[in-house]
């Protein structure tokens, strides 16, 4: 009787482990199949807003990418928001990717958003003159498309980063990875 009970327990545990493994494998394949069958978001399907606020000598901002379409779509999550300015002319701005790149894909249902944060020192740390650096911010939503962020709900795409005038005085601009949660910076 004991041997029969041991065999039954072993068979039950073995079957449970096999079912768990099969379920995990099937779940991963289903997730991958589901993601592969959702189209990338097109630039006209989403909005891209950057909201900035000053606080104690710093500028903090939030980047918001929102699916405004009626369809679920996906965007790449492997990269960071890019600050675009003349890097040959303004050589003393350090762009820092804060954190690791996010999930490989963000699936956005209608009206869902993803976020990133930015921190820009506002210049008082400079011993030299301060200069304004015209900057746009973009994000590669897919291998074929990028978006440029609108600034503070306006139609303008350009933001002025305050940087030190002297080439030896560096301004650090820190941008976080995308997340499906808003930042607590603001």
mmCIF file of C-alpha atoms in Angstrom:
data_model
loop_
_atom_site.group_PDB
_atom_site.id
_atom_site.type_symbol
_atom_site.label_atom_id
_atom_site.label_comp_id
_atom_site.label_asym_id
_atom_site.label_seq_id
_atom_site.Cartn_x
_atom_site.Cartn_y
_atom_site.Cartn_z
ATOM 1 C CA UNK A 1 0.000 0.000 0.000
ATOM 2 C CA UNK A 2 2.837 2.419 0.807
ATOM 3 C CA UNK A 3 4.543 1.772 -2.525
ATOM 4 C CA UNK A 4 1.266 2.441 -4.353
ATOM 5 C CA UNK A 5 0.827 5.737 -2.458
ATOM 6 C CA UNK A 6 4.431 6.785 -3.237
ATOM 7 C CA UNK A 7 3.922 6.006 -6.940
ATOM 8 C CA UNK A 8 0.670 7.976 -6.954
ATOM 9 C CA UNK A 9 2.330 11.008 -5.286
ATOM 10 C CA UNK A 10 5.304 10.817 -7.667
ATOM 11 C CA UNK A 11 2.973 10.617 -10.670
ATOM 12 C CA UNK A 12 0.870 13.546 -9.391
ATOM 13 C CA UNK A 13 3.931 15.741 -8.737
ATOM 14 C CA UNK A 14 5.517 14.786 -12.075
ATOM 15 C CA UNK A 15 2.292 15.544 -13.936
ATOM 16 C CA UNK A 16 1.940 18.886 -12.122
ATOM 17 C CA UNK A 17 5.509 19.913 -12.947
ATOM 18 C CA UNK A 18 5.081 18.884 -16.592
ATOM 19 C CA UNK A 19 1.801 20.838 -16.781
ATOM 20 C CA UNK A 20 3.487 23.890 -15.260
ATOM 21 C CA UNK A 21 6.369 23.728 -17.740
ATOM 22 C CA UNK A 22 4.023 23.254 -20.702
ATOM 23 C CA UNK A 23 1.866 26.145 -19.450
ATOM 24 C CA UNK A 24 4.859 28.465 -19.103
ATOM 25 C CA UNK A 25 6.180 27.598 -22.558
ATOM 26 C CA UNK A 26 2.736 27.971 -24.128
ATOM 27 C CA UNK A 27 2.255 31.297 -22.323
ATOM 28 C CA UNK A 28 5.520 32.688 -23.699
ATOM 29 C CA UNK A 29 4.684 31.532 -27.216
ATOM 30 C CA UNK A 30 1.180 32.989 -26.944
ATOM 31 C CA UNK A 31 2.547 36.315 -25.675
ATOM 32 C CA UNK A 32 5.106 36.430 -28.508
ATOM 33 C CA UNK A 33 2.464 35.434 -31.079
ATOM 34 C CA UNK A 34 0.089 38.074 -29.727
ATOM 35 C CA UNK A 35 2.737 40.833 -29.837
ATOM 36 C CA UNK A 36 3.881 39.817 -33.336
ATOM 37 C CA UNK A 37 0.297 40.142 -34.554
ATOM 38 C CA UNK A 38 -0.220 43.681 -33.234
ATOM 39 C CA UNK A 39 0.836 46.385 -35.668
ATOM 40 C CA UNK A 40 3.289 49.094 -34.728
ATOM 41 C CA UNK A 41 1.694 52.440 -33.919
ATOM 42 C CA UNK A 42 1.884 54.933 -36.755
ATOM 43 C CA UNK A 43 2.818 58.535 -35.941
ATOM 44 C CA UNK A 44 -0.706 59.705 -36.827
ATOM 45 C CA UNK A 45 -2.203 57.271 -34.272
ATOM 46 C CA UNK A 46 -0.406 58.708 -31.274
ATOM 47 C CA UNK A 47 0.287 61.999 -29.575
ATOM 48 C CA UNK A 48 3.675 62.923 -28.162
ATOM 49 C CA UNK A 49 3.747 65.682 -25.542
ATOM 50 C CA UNK A 50 6.571 67.026 -23.399
ATOM 51 C CA UNK A 51 5.592 68.974 -20.285
ATOM 52 C CA UNK A 52 8.234 71.045 -18.496
ATOM 53 C CA UNK A 53 8.230 72.849 -15.140
ATOM 54 C CA UNK A 54 10.950 74.795 -13.354
ATOM 55 C CA UNK A 55 11.771 74.091 -9.712
ATOM 56 C CA UNK A 56 14.649 75.408 -7.563
ATOM 57 C CA UNK A 57 17.129 76.016 -10.368
ATOM 58 C CA UNK A 58 16.168 72.898 -12.300
ATOM 59 C CA UNK A 59 13.797 71.960 -15.063
ATOM 60 C CA UNK A 60 11.853 68.724 -14.741
ATOM 61 C CA UNK A 61 9.795 67.292 -17.535
ATOM 62 C CA UNK A 62 7.620 64.389 -18.520
ATOM 63 C CA UNK A 63 7.362 62.868 -21.980
ATOM 64 C CA UNK A 64 3.985 61.299 -22.747
ATOM 65 C CA UNK A 65 3.284 58.997 -25.698
ATOM 66 C CA UNK A 66 -0.441 58.251 -25.973
ATOM 67 C CA UNK A 67 -2.392 55.999 -28.329
ATOM 68 C CA UNK A 68 -5.211 58.223 -29.638
ATOM 69 C CA UNK A 69 -6.508 55.693 -32.144
ATOM 70 C CA UNK A 70 -9.353 53.227 -31.739
ATOM 71 C CA UNK A 71 -6.974 50.288 -32.259
ATOM 72 C CA UNK A 72 -4.397 48.617 -30.060
ATOM 73 C CA UNK A 73 -0.885 49.136 -31.393
ATOM 74 C CA UNK A 74 2.676 48.708 -30.158
ATOM 75 C CA UNK A 75 5.847 50.795 -29.872
ATOM 76 C CA UNK A 76 9.467 49.842 -29.299
ATOM 77 C CA UNK A 77 10.588 50.125 -25.704
ATOM 78 C CA UNK A 78 14.278 49.395 -26.174
ATOM 79 C CA UNK A 79 15.473 52.970 -26.633
ATOM 80 C CA UNK A 80 15.383 56.342 -24.887
ATOM 81 C CA UNK A 81 13.936 59.719 -25.819
ATOM 82 C CA UNK A 82 16.562 61.541 -27.891
ATOM 83 C CA UNK A 83 17.572 65.174 -27.389
ATOM 84 C CA UNK A 84 18.308 66.602 -30.846
ATOM 85 C CA UNK A 85 20.537 69.667 -31.099
ATOM 86 C CA UNK A 86 23.674 70.672 -33.002
ATOM 87 C CA UNK A 87 26.162 68.426 -31.202
ATOM 88 C CA UNK A 88 29.083 69.882 -33.187
ATOM 89 C CA UNK A 89 28.293 73.403 -31.966
ATOM 90 C CA UNK A 90 27.195 72.544 -28.408
ATOM 91 C CA UNK A 91 29.831 70.085 -27.222
ATOM 92 C CA UNK A 92 29.429 70.576 -23.478
ATOM 93 C CA UNK A 93 26.017 68.956 -23.005
ATOM 94 C CA UNK A 94 26.138 65.427 -21.609
ATOM 95 C CA UNK A 95 23.114 63.297 -22.435
ATOM 96 C CA UNK A 96 22.620 60.670 -19.749
ATOM 97 C CA UNK A 97 20.292 57.692 -20.143
ATOM 98 C CA UNK A 98 18.976 57.191 -16.620
ATOM 99 C CA UNK A 99 18.091 53.539 -16.070
ATOM 100 C CA UNK A 100 17.987 50.633 -18.453
ATOM 101 C CA UNK A 101 15.969 50.519 -21.627
ATOM 102 C CA UNK A 102 12.453 49.353 -20.859
ATOM 103 C CA UNK A 103 10.535 46.353 -22.050
ATOM 104 C CA UNK A 104 11.205 45.439 -25.659
ATOM 105 C CA UNK A 105 7.632 46.272 -26.713
ATOM 106 C CA UNK A 106 4.888 48.397 -25.178
ATOM 107 C CA UNK A 107 1.407 47.368 -26.277
ATOM 108 C CA UNK A 108 -0.869 50.420 -26.080
ATOM 109 C CA UNK A 109 -4.611 49.992 -26.017
ATOM 110 C CA UNK A 110 -6.704 53.014 -27.085
ATOM 111 C CA UNK A 111 -6.049 55.984 -24.757
ATOM 112 C CA UNK A 112 -3.155 54.245 -22.950
ATOM 113 C CA UNK A 113 0.145 56.070 -22.447
ATOM 114 C CA UNK A 114 3.788 55.471 -21.636
ATOM 115 C CA UNK A 115 6.059 58.004 -19.979
ATOM 116 C CA UNK A 116 9.668 59.095 -19.569
ATOM 117 C CA UNK A 117 11.157 61.830 -17.397
ATOM 118 C CA UNK A 118 13.860 64.435 -17.990
ATOM 119 C CA UNK A 119 15.940 66.557 -15.626
ATOM 120 C CA UNK A 120 17.843 69.612 -16.864
ATOM 121 C CA UNK A 121 19.898 71.793 -14.495
ATOM 122 C CA UNK A 122 18.819 75.375 -15.086
ATOM 123 C CA UNK A 123 22.232 77.026 -15.399
ATOM 124 C CA UNK A 124 23.163 78.578 -12.029
ATOM 125 C CA UNK A 125 26.068 76.113 -11.690
ATOM 126 C CA UNK A 126 27.839 77.917 -14.558
ATOM 127 C CA UNK A 127 30.613 80.417 -13.843
ATOM 128 C CA UNK A 128 30.493 81.499 -17.503
ATOM 129 C CA UNK A 129 27.708 83.027 -19.537
ATOM 130 C CA UNK A 130 24.592 80.976 -20.068
ATOM 131 C CA UNK A 131 23.341 80.134 -23.536
ATOM 132 C CA UNK A 132 20.107 78.679 -24.847
ATOM 133 C CA UNK A 133 20.377 75.553 -26.958
ATOM 134 C CA UNK A 134 17.476 74.939 -29.396
ATOM 135 C CA UNK A 135 16.458 71.306 -28.912
ATOM 136 C CA UNK A 136 13.782 68.947 -30.151
ATOM 137 C CA UNK A 137 12.990 65.630 -28.505
ATOM 138 C CA UNK A 138 12.157 62.504 -30.494
ATOM 139 C CA UNK A 139 11.479 58.820 -29.938
ATOM 140 C CA UNK A 140 11.792 55.866 -32.337
ATOM 141 C CA UNK A 141 8.389 54.176 -31.991
ATOM 142 C CA UNK A 142 9.256 51.453 -34.515
ATOM 143 C CA UNK A 143 12.097 50.476 -36.833
ATOM 144 C CA UNK A 144 10.552 52.730 -39.509
ATOM 145 C CA UNK A 145 9.026 55.686 -37.613
ATOM 146 C CA UNK A 146 9.988 58.314 -35.071
ATOM 147 C CA UNK A 147 7.910 61.004 -33.423
ATOM 148 C CA UNK A 148 8.835 64.498 -32.270
ATOM 149 C CA UNK A 149 7.338 65.737 -29.009
ATOM 150 C CA UNK A 150 5.152 68.857 -28.835
ATOM 151 C CA UNK A 151 6.237 71.149 -26.009
ATOM 152 C CA UNK A 152 3.801 72.056 -23.198
ATOM 153 C CA UNK A 153 0.635 71.381 -25.241
ATOM 154 C CA UNK A 154 1.640 73.937 -27.865
ATOM 155 C CA UNK A 155 2.175 73.439 -31.562
ATOM 156 C CA UNK A 156 5.893 74.117 -31.154
ATOM 157 C CA UNK A 157 8.432 71.315 -31.217
ATOM 158 C CA UNK A 158 11.515 73.219 -30.032
ATOM 159 C CA UNK A 159 12.610 73.660 -26.421
ATOM 160 C CA UNK A 160 15.518 75.805 -25.236
ATOM 161 C CA UNK A 161 17.919 73.953 -22.940
ATOM 162 C CA UNK A 162 19.877 76.326 -20.724
ATOM 163 C CA UNK A 163 23.561 75.371 -20.881
ATOM 164 C CA UNK A 164 26.877 76.868 -19.828
ATOM 165 C CA UNK A 165 28.641 79.068 -22.360
ATOM 166 C CA UNK A 166 32.176 77.845 -21.615
ATOM 167 C CA UNK A 167 33.212 74.645 -23.392
ATOM 168 C CA UNK A 168 34.778 73.266 -20.196
ATOM 169 C CA UNK A 169 31.601 73.607 -18.110
ATOM 170 C CA UNK A 170 29.260 70.727 -18.728
ATOM 171 C CA UNK A 171 25.501 70.539 -18.400
ATOM 172 C CA UNK A 172 24.067 67.086 -17.720
ATOM 173 C CA UNK A 173 20.684 66.264 -19.239
ATOM 174 C CA UNK A 174 19.233 63.105 -17.717
ATOM 175 C CA UNK A 175 16.431 61.180 -19.479
ATOM 176 C CA UNK A 176 14.792 58.057 -18.030
ATOM 177 C CA UNK A 177 13.631 55.002 -19.927
ATOM 178 C CA UNK A 178 9.982 54.588 -20.919
ATOM 179 C CA UNK A 179 7.581 53.283 -18.311
ATOM 180 C CA UNK A 180 3.870 52.668 -18.074
ATOM 181 C CA UNK A 181 3.943 54.680 -14.816
ATOM 182 C CA UNK A 182 4.399 58.439 -14.471
ATOM 183 C CA UNK A 183 7.493 59.731 -12.713
ATOM 184 C CA UNK A 184 7.412 61.186 -9.204
ATOM 185 C CA UNK A 185 9.899 63.890 -10.217
ATOM 186 C CA UNK A 186 7.297 66.575 -10.741
#
